[in-house]
Tab-separated table of C-alpha atoms in Angstrom:
chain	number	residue	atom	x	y	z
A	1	UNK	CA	0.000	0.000	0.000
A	2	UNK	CA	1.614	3.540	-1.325
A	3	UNK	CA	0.007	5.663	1.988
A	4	UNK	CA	1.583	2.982	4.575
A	5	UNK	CA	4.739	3.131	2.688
A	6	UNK	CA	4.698	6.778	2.584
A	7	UNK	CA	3.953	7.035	5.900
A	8	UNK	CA	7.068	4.359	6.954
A	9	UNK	CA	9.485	6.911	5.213
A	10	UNK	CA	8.268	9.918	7.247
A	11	UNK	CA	8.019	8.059	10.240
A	12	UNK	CA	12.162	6.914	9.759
A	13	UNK	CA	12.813	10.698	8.952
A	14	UNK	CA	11.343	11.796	11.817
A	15	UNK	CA	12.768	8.989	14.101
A	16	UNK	CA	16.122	7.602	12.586
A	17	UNK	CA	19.415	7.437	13.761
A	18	UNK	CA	22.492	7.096	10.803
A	19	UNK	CA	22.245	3.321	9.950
A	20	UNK	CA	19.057	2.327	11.334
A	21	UNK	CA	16.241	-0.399	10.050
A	22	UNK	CA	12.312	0.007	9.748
A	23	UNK	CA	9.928	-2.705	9.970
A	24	UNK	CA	6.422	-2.472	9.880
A	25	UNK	CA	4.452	-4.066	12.019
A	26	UNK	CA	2.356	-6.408	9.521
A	27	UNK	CA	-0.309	-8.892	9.958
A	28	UNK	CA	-0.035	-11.980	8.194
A	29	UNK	CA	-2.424	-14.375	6.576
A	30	UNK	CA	-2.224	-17.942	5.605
A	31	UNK	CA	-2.449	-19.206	1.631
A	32	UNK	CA	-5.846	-20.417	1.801
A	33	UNK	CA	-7.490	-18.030	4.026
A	34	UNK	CA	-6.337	-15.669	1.076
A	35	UNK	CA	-7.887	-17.732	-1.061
A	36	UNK	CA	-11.117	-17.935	0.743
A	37	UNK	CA	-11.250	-14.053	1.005
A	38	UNK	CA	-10.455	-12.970	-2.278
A	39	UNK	CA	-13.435	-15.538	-3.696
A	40	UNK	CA	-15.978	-13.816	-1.165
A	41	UNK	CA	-15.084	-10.645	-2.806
A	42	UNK	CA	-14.525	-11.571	-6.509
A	43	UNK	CA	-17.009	-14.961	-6.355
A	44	UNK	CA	-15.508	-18.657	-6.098
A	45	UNK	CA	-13.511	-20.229	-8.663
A	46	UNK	CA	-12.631	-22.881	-7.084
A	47	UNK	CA	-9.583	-23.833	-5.223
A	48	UNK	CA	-7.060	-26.770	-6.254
A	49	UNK	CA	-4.621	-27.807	-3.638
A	50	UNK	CA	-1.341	-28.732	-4.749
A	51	UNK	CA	0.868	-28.745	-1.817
A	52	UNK	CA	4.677	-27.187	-1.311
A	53	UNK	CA	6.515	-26.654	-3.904
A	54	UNK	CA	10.103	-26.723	-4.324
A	55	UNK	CA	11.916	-23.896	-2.837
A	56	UNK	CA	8.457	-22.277	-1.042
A	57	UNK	CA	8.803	-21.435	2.490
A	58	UNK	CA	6.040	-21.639	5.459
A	59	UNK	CA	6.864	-18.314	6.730
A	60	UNK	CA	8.669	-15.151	5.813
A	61	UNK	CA	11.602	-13.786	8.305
A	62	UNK	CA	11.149	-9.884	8.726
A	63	UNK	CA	13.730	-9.239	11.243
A	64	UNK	CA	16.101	-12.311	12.797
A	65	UNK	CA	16.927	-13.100	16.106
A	66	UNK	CA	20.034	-10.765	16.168
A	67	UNK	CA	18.466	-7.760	14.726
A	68	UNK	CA	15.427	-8.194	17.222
A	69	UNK	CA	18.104	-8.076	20.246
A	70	UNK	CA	18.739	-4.392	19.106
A	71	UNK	CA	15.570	-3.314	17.782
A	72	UNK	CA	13.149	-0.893	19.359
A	73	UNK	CA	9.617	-1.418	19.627
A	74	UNK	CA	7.624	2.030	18.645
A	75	UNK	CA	4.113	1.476	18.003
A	76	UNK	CA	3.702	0.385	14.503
A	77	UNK	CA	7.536	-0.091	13.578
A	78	UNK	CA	10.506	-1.731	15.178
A	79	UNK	CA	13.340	-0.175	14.993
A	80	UNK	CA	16.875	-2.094	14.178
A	81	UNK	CA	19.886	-0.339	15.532
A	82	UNK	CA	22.962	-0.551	13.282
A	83	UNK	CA	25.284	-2.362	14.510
A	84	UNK	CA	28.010	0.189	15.141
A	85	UNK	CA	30.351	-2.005	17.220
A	86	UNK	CA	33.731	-2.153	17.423
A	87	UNK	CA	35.594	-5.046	15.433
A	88	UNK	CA	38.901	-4.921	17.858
A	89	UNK	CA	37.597	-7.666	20.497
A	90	UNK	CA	40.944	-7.020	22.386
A	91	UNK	CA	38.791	-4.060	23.886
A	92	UNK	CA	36.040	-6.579	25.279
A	93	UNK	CA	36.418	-9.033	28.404
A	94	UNK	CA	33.273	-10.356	28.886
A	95	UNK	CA	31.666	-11.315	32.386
A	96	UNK	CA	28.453	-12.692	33.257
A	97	UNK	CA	25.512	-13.532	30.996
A	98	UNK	CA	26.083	-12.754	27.648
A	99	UNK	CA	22.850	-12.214	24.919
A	100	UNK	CA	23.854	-12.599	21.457
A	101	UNK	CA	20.141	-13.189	20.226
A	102	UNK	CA	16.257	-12.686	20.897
A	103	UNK	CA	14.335	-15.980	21.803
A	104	UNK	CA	12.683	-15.757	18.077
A	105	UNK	CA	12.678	-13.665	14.608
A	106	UNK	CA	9.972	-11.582	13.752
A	107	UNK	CA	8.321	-13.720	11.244
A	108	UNK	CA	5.139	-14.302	9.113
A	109	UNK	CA	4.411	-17.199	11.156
A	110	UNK	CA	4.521	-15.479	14.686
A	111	UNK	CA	2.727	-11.972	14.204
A	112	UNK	CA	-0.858	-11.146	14.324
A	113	UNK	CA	-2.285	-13.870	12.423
A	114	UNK	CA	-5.554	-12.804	10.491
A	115	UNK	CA	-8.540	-15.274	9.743
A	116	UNK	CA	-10.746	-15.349	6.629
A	117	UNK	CA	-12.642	-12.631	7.997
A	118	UNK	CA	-9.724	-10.421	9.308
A	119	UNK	CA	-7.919	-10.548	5.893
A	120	UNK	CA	-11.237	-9.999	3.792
A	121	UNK	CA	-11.054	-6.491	5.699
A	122	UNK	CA	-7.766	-5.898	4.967
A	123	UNK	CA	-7.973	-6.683	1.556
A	124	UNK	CA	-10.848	-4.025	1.580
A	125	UNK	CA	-8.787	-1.419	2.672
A	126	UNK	CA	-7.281	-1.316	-0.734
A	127	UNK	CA	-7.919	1.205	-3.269
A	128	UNK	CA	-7.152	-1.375	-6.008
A	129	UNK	CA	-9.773	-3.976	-4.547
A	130	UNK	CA	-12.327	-1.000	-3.791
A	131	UNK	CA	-12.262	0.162	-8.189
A	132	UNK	CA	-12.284	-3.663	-9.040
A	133	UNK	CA	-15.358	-4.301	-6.580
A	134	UNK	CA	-17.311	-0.971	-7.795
A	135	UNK	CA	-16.383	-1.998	-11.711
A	136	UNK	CA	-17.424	-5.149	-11.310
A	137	UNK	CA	-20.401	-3.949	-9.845
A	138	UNK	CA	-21.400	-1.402	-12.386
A	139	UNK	CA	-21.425	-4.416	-14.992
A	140	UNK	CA	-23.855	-6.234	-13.471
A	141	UNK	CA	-25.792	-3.150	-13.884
A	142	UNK	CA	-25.346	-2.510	-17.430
């Protein structure tokens, strides 16, 4: 969507140090609930199930383990750090606990996870789905 990326660049203008990363904050939706909601809007075509495919993935990594150590959580964005440290380790003795990574990644799989009905009203929130709707609409009335 051009407005939410529009509205990630001012929002790492306004907040960024040199370096840093933006993430949005996105909900995710499985393959079939996609599916289902696109053929409540558009009508049902059908759906053929054809498993994995070489080289798909279940889930989409947005930010690993690492970068989610030094990220900041502000609102509707994290934001990643750089990772500005120094390379000469001869400067570092290490005591105690030491945290080289977050207990997960930010992924596809484990963010807000929308349902048939959830992503039907995201897909809504599209301009492009809004024309296609009122288009297909004003055919049925001609």
């Amino acid at each position: 969507n051009l407005d939410e990326a529009v509205d990630l660049v001012m929002f790492a203008f306004e907040h960024a140090n040199p370096g840093d990363l933006f993430i949005q904050k996105s909900d995710a939706s499985t393959i079939g609930d996609l599916a289902k909601a696109v053929q409540q809007l558009f009508g049902d075509t059908g759906t053929n199930i054809i498993g994995t495919r070489h080289g798909e993935k279940l889930f989409e990594t947005l930010m690993t383990r690492e970068e989610r150590l030094r990220s900041e959580d502000m609102g509707g964005y994290y934001r990643v750090a750089a990772d500005n440290r120094d390379l000469n380790y001869d400067k570092f003795v290490v005591k105690g606990e030491v945290h080289t990574m977050a207990d997960d990644s930010y992924t596809s799989h484990n963010t807000n996870r929308l349902d048939v009905e959830g992503t039907v009203k995201k897909i809504l929130t599209t301009e492009y789905v809004q024309n296609a709707l009122k288009e297909m609409e004003a055919e049925k009335k001609a």
